[in-house]
């Protein structure tokens, strides 16, 4: 039987090519991963139109959850951080509660996973980097601060044409640029920007935990599913 330890479902933005390979790289033996696309209109991965795409993706979550629930997963993950920024604290919490009632299983978000990971690391002061526009980045900063996280520095990836065309090397440079001596950890938002291949290198170079939306949502999903899994090479969250 596939997923004899746990089945984990992911809701993925329609144009995102990054989530599946990065989650597969972090997947332990005995777990199986299952992906369903959300619905959104307009160009994928661009700064222009991101707010409208986030809202349309959020509206499509219930139907996607119904499909994944047929697999009887241990947990379903909303694999898109910026949707939480658009929804805000109250609407994100309402979405989680509604989807758990609808599916009969745990429902978590990439942003909620970030909070869980920071708590596990004991980090309340962070440096924060994104591939988004400045406006969306500030939405995320406000969302973090509303949950008690102090953002001591923040920055955006320069000259982004399409988030889904970015590279791990650019993610590495972004993390270095936003790092600050007062930050206990560095957080890279955005599941479409490749990150997991540089997390350990960043931790080695910066001497502090470095997490990304990708790493935290897989870590949190495994925690919720009751799977204890260490995987060297992806930062201390997986150590």
mmCIF file of C-alpha atoms in Angstrom:
data_model
loop_
_atom_site.group_PDB
_atom_site.id
_atom_site.type_symbol
_atom_site.label_atom_id
_atom_site.label_comp_id
_atom_site.label_asym_id
_atom_site.label_seq_id
_atom_site.Cartn_x
_atom_site.Cartn_y
_atom_site.Cartn_z
ATOM 1 C CA UNK A 1 0.000 0.000 0.000
ATOM 2 C CA UNK A 2 1.330 3.419 -0.935
ATOM 3 C CA UNK A 3 1.690 5.791 1.966
ATOM 4 C CA UNK A 4 1.744 3.087 4.624
ATOM 5 C CA UNK A 5 3.128 5.598 7.136
ATOM 6 C CA UNK A 6 1.019 8.514 5.937
ATOM 7 C CA UNK A 7 -0.428 10.121 2.847
ATOM 8 C CA UNK A 8 0.130 13.848 2.563
ATOM 9 C CA UNK A 9 -1.874 16.085 0.247
ATOM 10 C CA UNK A 10 -0.750 19.406 -1.204
ATOM 11 C CA UNK A 11 -2.788 22.156 -2.839
ATOM 12 C CA UNK A 12 -0.523 23.818 -5.410
ATOM 13 C CA UNK A 13 -0.867 27.048 -7.374
ATOM 14 C CA UNK A 14 -1.568 26.231 -11.034
ATOM 15 C CA UNK A 15 1.694 27.570 -12.472
ATOM 16 C CA UNK A 16 4.043 26.431 -9.691
ATOM 17 C CA UNK A 17 6.673 23.924 -10.943
ATOM 18 C CA UNK A 18 8.673 23.870 -7.698
ATOM 19 C CA UNK A 19 6.499 22.311 -5.001
ATOM 20 C CA UNK A 20 6.364 18.736 -6.316
ATOM 21 C CA UNK A 21 10.130 18.172 -6.788
ATOM 22 C CA UNK A 22 11.068 19.893 -3.541
ATOM 23 C CA UNK A 23 8.519 17.943 -1.512
ATOM 24 C CA UNK A 24 9.627 14.683 -3.115
ATOM 25 C CA UNK A 25 13.213 15.466 -2.121
ATOM 26 C CA UNK A 26 12.128 15.856 1.517
ATOM 27 C CA UNK A 27 9.751 12.883 1.595
ATOM 28 C CA UNK A 28 10.743 10.034 3.941
ATOM 29 C CA UNK A 29 10.260 6.332 3.165
ATOM 30 C CA UNK A 30 6.736 5.079 3.728
ATOM 31 C CA UNK A 31 5.068 8.450 3.112
ATOM 32 C CA UNK A 32 3.331 9.247 -0.154
ATOM 33 C CA UNK A 33 2.671 12.702 -1.575
ATOM 34 C CA UNK A 34 -0.407 13.699 -3.539
ATOM 35 C CA UNK A 35 -0.933 16.986 -5.366
ATOM 36 C CA UNK A 36 -3.982 18.861 -6.608
ATOM 37 C CA UNK A 37 -3.892 22.150 -8.492
ATOM 38 C CA UNK A 38 -5.822 25.155 -7.339
ATOM 39 C CA UNK A 39 -7.642 27.334 -9.855
ATOM 40 C CA UNK A 40 -6.594 30.839 -10.870
ATOM 41 C CA UNK A 41 -6.817 32.987 -13.966
ATOM 42 C CA UNK A 42 -4.284 35.307 -15.561
ATOM 43 C CA UNK A 43 -0.516 34.972 -15.985
ATOM 44 C CA UNK A 44 1.299 32.723 -13.524
ATOM 45 C CA UNK A 45 4.176 33.844 -11.342
ATOM 46 C CA UNK A 46 4.104 37.560 -12.137
ATOM 47 C CA UNK A 47 3.888 40.388 -9.646
ATOM 48 C CA UNK A 48 1.064 41.961 -11.611
ATOM 49 C CA UNK A 49 -2.236 40.340 -10.728
ATOM 50 C CA UNK A 50 -0.914 38.377 -7.746
ATOM 51 C CA UNK A 51 -3.552 39.658 -5.330
ATOM 52 C CA UNK A 52 -6.388 38.643 -7.671
ATOM 53 C CA UNK A 53 -4.792 35.225 -8.233
ATOM 54 C CA UNK A 54 -4.484 34.711 -4.488
ATOM 55 C CA UNK A 55 -8.177 35.415 -3.992
ATOM 56 C CA UNK A 56 -9.249 33.130 -6.832
ATOM 57 C CA UNK A 57 -7.000 30.361 -5.515
ATOM 58 C CA UNK A 58 -8.487 30.737 -2.044
ATOM 59 C CA UNK A 59 -11.976 30.449 -3.531
ATOM 60 C CA UNK A 60 -10.992 27.186 -5.240
ATOM 61 C CA UNK A 61 -9.631 25.549 -2.069
ATOM 62 C CA UNK A 62 -12.863 23.766 -1.006
ATOM 63 C CA UNK A 63 -13.271 21.838 -4.258
ATOM 64 C CA UNK A 64 -9.584 20.870 -4.265
ATOM 65 C CA UNK A 65 -9.815 19.741 -0.639
ATOM 66 C CA UNK A 66 -12.792 17.531 -1.477
ATOM 67 C CA UNK A 67 -10.700 15.779 -4.131
ATOM 68 C CA UNK A 68 -7.702 15.221 -1.861
ATOM 69 C CA UNK A 69 -9.920 14.043 0.999
ATOM 70 C CA UNK A 70 -10.884 11.038 -1.126
ATOM 71 C CA UNK A 71 -7.321 9.742 -0.563
ATOM 72 C CA UNK A 72 -7.808 9.753 3.222
ATOM 73 C CA UNK A 73 -4.626 11.765 3.813
ATOM 74 C CA UNK A 74 -3.244 12.390 7.285
ATOM 75 C CA UNK A 75 -2.934 16.093 6.459
ATOM 76 C CA UNK A 76 -3.665 18.516 3.625
ATOM 77 C CA UNK A 77 -1.300 21.453 3.038
ATOM 78 C CA UNK A 78 -2.076 24.762 1.342
ATOM 79 C CA UNK A 79 1.274 25.097 -0.440
ATOM 80 C CA UNK A 80 1.102 28.824 -1.122
ATOM 81 C CA UNK A 81 2.303 31.409 1.374
ATOM 82 C CA UNK A 82 1.050 34.629 -0.220
ATOM 83 C CA UNK A 83 -2.580 33.474 -0.130
ATOM 84 C CA UNK A 84 -2.359 33.672 3.672
ATOM 85 C CA UNK A 85 -0.994 37.215 3.399
ATOM 86 C CA UNK A 86 -3.950 38.227 1.226
ATOM 87 C CA UNK A 87 -6.485 36.593 3.541
ATOM 88 C CA UNK A 88 -5.097 37.989 6.775
ATOM 89 C CA UNK A 89 -5.204 36.439 10.226
ATOM 90 C CA UNK A 90 -8.954 36.013 10.764
ATOM 91 C CA UNK A 91 -9.809 34.746 7.283
ATOM 92 C CA UNK A 92 -6.859 32.339 7.233
ATOM 93 C CA UNK A 93 -7.956 30.871 10.582
ATOM 94 C CA UNK A 94 -11.520 30.563 9.292
ATOM 95 C CA UNK A 95 -10.316 28.795 6.140
ATOM 96 C CA UNK A 96 -8.340 26.261 8.180
ATOM 97 C CA UNK A 97 -11.335 25.501 10.405
ATOM 98 C CA UNK A 98 -13.715 25.214 7.466
ATOM 99 C CA UNK A 99 -11.435 22.897 5.487
ATOM 100 C CA UNK A 100 -10.885 20.623 8.483
ATOM 101 C CA UNK A 101 -14.643 20.354 8.917
ATOM 102 C CA UNK A 102 -15.110 19.717 5.202
ATOM 103 C CA UNK A 103 -12.375 17.087 4.850
ATOM 104 C CA UNK A 104 -12.408 15.432 8.256
ATOM 105 C CA UNK A 105 -8.624 15.686 8.368
ATOM 106 C CA UNK A 106 -5.990 18.185 9.447
ATOM 107 C CA UNK A 107 -5.531 21.193 7.182
ATOM 108 C CA UNK A 108 -2.444 23.383 7.467
ATOM 109 C CA UNK A 109 -1.024 26.308 5.525
ATOM 110 C CA UNK A 110 2.525 27.121 4.498
ATOM 111 C CA UNK A 111 2.309 30.224 6.666
ATOM 112 C CA UNK A 112 0.976 28.345 9.685
ATOM 113 C CA UNK A 113 3.837 25.910 9.199
ATOM 114 C CA UNK A 114 6.259 28.836 9.320
ATOM 115 C CA UNK A 115 4.927 29.825 12.736
ATOM 116 C CA UNK A 116 5.206 26.222 13.960
ATOM 117 C CA UNK A 117 8.791 25.944 12.722
ATOM 118 C CA UNK A 118 9.857 29.246 14.273
ATOM 119 C CA UNK A 119 8.344 28.135 17.581
ATOM 120 C CA UNK A 120 10.228 24.831 17.395
ATOM 121 C CA UNK A 121 13.464 26.723 16.703
ATOM 122 C CA UNK A 122 12.797 29.224 19.489
ATOM 123 C CA UNK A 123 13.035 32.120 17.041
ATOM 124 C CA UNK A 124 10.886 35.222 17.462
ATOM 125 C CA UNK A 125 13.099 37.755 15.639
ATOM 126 C CA UNK A 126 13.667 37.049 11.963
ATOM 127 C CA UNK A 127 15.071 38.351 8.715
ATOM 128 C CA UNK A 128 12.505 37.936 5.945
ATOM 129 C CA UNK A 129 13.044 37.687 2.191
ATOM 130 C CA UNK A 130 10.599 37.179 -0.654
ATOM 131 C CA UNK A 131 10.409 37.045 -4.451
ATOM 132 C CA UNK A 132 7.233 39.176 -4.298
ATOM 133 C CA UNK A 133 6.518 42.815 -4.961
ATOM 134 C CA UNK A 134 7.207 45.259 -2.147
ATOM 135 C CA UNK A 135 3.474 45.565 -1.460
ATOM 136 C CA UNK A 136 2.980 41.802 -1.064
ATOM 137 C CA UNK A 137 6.174 41.550 0.972
ATOM 138 C CA UNK A 138 4.852 44.174 3.384
ATOM 139 C CA UNK A 139 1.569 42.257 3.639
ATOM 140 C CA UNK A 140 3.603 39.240 4.715
ATOM 141 C CA UNK A 141 5.596 41.303 7.192
ATOM 142 C CA UNK A 142 2.375 42.576 8.765
ATOM 143 C CA UNK A 143 0.997 39.027 8.895
ATOM 144 C CA UNK A 144 4.110 37.781 10.680
ATOM 145 C CA UNK A 145 4.014 40.664 13.152
ATOM 146 C CA UNK A 146 0.304 40.073 13.833
ATOM 147 C CA UNK A 147 1.331 36.606 15.063
ATOM 148 C CA UNK A 148 4.026 37.934 17.407
ATOM 149 C CA UNK A 149 7.063 37.601 15.134
ATOM 150 C CA UNK A 150 9.435 40.566 15.016
ATOM 151 C CA UNK A 151 10.774 41.212 11.517
ATOM 152 C CA UNK A 152 14.108 42.945 12.107
ATOM 153 C CA UNK A 153 14.922 43.205 8.394
ATOM 154 C CA UNK A 154 13.200 42.400 5.127
ATOM 155 C CA UNK A 155 13.881 42.539 1.417
ATOM 156 C CA UNK A 156 12.713 41.458 -2.001
ATOM 157 C CA UNK A 157 14.413 39.638 -4.828
ATOM 158 C CA UNK A 158 15.392 42.238 -7.437
ATOM 159 C CA UNK A 159 14.367 42.192 -11.091
ATOM 160 C CA UNK A 160 11.830 39.379 -10.868
ATOM 161 C CA UNK A 161 10.101 38.700 -14.185
ATOM 162 C CA UNK A 162 8.429 35.488 -13.093
ATOM 163 C CA UNK A 163 8.745 33.903 -9.646
ATOM 164 C CA UNK A 164 8.573 30.428 -11.196
ATOM 165 C CA UNK A 165 11.689 31.089 -13.274
ATOM 166 C CA UNK A 166 13.886 31.891 -10.278
ATOM 167 C CA UNK A 167 16.836 29.814 -9.066
ATOM 168 C CA UNK A 168 18.244 28.496 -5.812
ATOM 169 C CA UNK A 169 21.328 30.668 -6.390
ATOM 170 C CA UNK A 170 19.150 33.776 -6.372
ATOM 171 C CA UNK A 171 17.380 32.550 -3.241
ATOM 172 C CA UNK A 172 20.794 32.164 -1.592
ATOM 173 C CA UNK A 173 21.728 35.746 -2.496
ATOM 174 C CA UNK A 174 18.386 37.014 -1.192
ATOM 175 C CA UNK A 175 18.899 35.347 2.185
ATOM 176 C CA UNK A 176 22.400 36.809 2.469
ATOM 177 C CA UNK A 177 21.085 40.275 1.611
ATOM 178 C CA UNK A 178 18.321 40.304 4.248
ATOM 179 C CA UNK A 179 20.299 38.691 7.070
ATOM 180 C CA UNK A 180 20.772 40.893 10.115
ATOM 181 C CA UNK A 181 22.802 40.419 13.329
ATOM 182 C CA UNK A 182 19.641 40.794 15.428
ATOM 183 C CA UNK A 183 17.769 38.084 13.515
ATOM 184 C CA UNK A 184 17.612 34.704 15.227
ATOM 185 C CA UNK A 185 16.595 33.035 11.957
ATOM 186 C CA UNK A 186 16.104 33.803 8.280
ATOM 187 C CA UNK A 187 12.802 33.053 6.547
ATOM 188 C CA UNK A 188 12.438 32.836 2.763
ATOM 189 C CA UNK A 189 8.792 33.093 1.769
ATOM 190 C CA UNK A 190 7.310 31.785 -1.479
ATOM 191 C CA UNK A 191 6.866 28.145 -2.460
ATOM 192 C CA UNK A 192 7.575 28.860 -6.126
ATOM 193 C CA UNK A 193 11.158 30.035 -5.571
ATOM 194 C CA UNK A 194 13.549 27.058 -5.277
ATOM 195 C CA UNK A 195 15.098 27.067 -1.806
ATOM 196 C CA UNK A 196 15.715 23.686 -0.227
ATOM 197 C CA UNK A 197 18.987 23.059 -2.061
ATOM 198 C CA UNK A 198 20.679 26.044 -0.402
ATOM 199 C CA UNK A 199 19.284 25.946 3.146
ATOM 200 C CA UNK A 200 22.169 23.987 4.655
ATOM 201 C CA UNK A 201 24.746 26.124 2.840
ATOM 202 C CA UNK A 202 23.062 29.254 4.133
ATOM 203 C CA UNK A 203 23.034 27.928 7.680
ATOM 204 C CA UNK A 204 26.716 27.058 7.397
ATOM 205 C CA UNK A 205 27.524 30.539 6.109
ATOM 206 C CA UNK A 206 25.223 32.569 8.366
ATOM 207 C CA UNK A 207 25.489 30.519 11.549
ATOM 208 C CA UNK A 208 21.754 30.537 12.270
ATOM 209 C CA UNK A 209 18.633 28.639 11.220
ATOM 210 C CA UNK A 210 17.398 29.307 7.701
ATOM 211 C CA UNK A 211 13.918 28.141 6.755
ATOM 212 C CA UNK A 212 11.743 28.492 3.698
ATOM 213 C CA UNK A 213 8.054 28.101 2.997
ATOM 214 C CA UNK A 214 8.916 24.808 1.296
ATOM 215 C CA UNK A 215 10.960 23.335 4.111
ATOM 216 C CA UNK A 216 8.556 24.305 6.873
ATOM 217 C CA UNK A 217 5.412 22.992 5.227
ATOM 218 C CA UNK A 218 6.925 19.539 4.672
ATOM 219 C CA UNK A 219 8.381 19.481 8.179
ATOM 220 C CA UNK A 220 5.052 20.504 9.698
ATOM 221 C CA UNK A 221 3.073 18.039 7.590
ATOM 222 C CA UNK A 222 5.308 15.222 8.838
ATOM 223 C CA UNK A 223 4.878 16.398 12.423
ATOM 224 C CA UNK A 224 1.087 16.427 12.042
ATOM 225 C CA UNK A 225 1.173 12.988 10.408
ATOM 226 C CA UNK A 226 3.160 11.612 13.353
ATOM 227 C CA UNK A 227 6.298 10.898 11.305
ATOM 228 C CA UNK A 228 9.600 11.697 13.000
ATOM 229 C CA UNK A 229 12.176 12.051 10.260
ATOM 230 C CA UNK A 230 15.683 13.499 10.273
ATOM 231 C CA UNK A 231 17.289 14.335 6.957
ATOM 232 C CA UNK A 232 20.758 15.892 6.953
ATOM 233 C CA UNK A 233 21.505 18.575 4.408
ATOM 234 C CA UNK A 234 18.346 20.670 4.706
ATOM 235 C CA UNK A 235 19.066 22.738 7.786
ATOM 236 C CA UNK A 236 18.594 22.156 11.495
ATOM 237 C CA UNK A 237 14.807 21.921 11.185
ATOM 238 C CA UNK A 238 15.363 18.468 9.647
ATOM 239 C CA UNK A 239 18.471 17.600 11.657
#
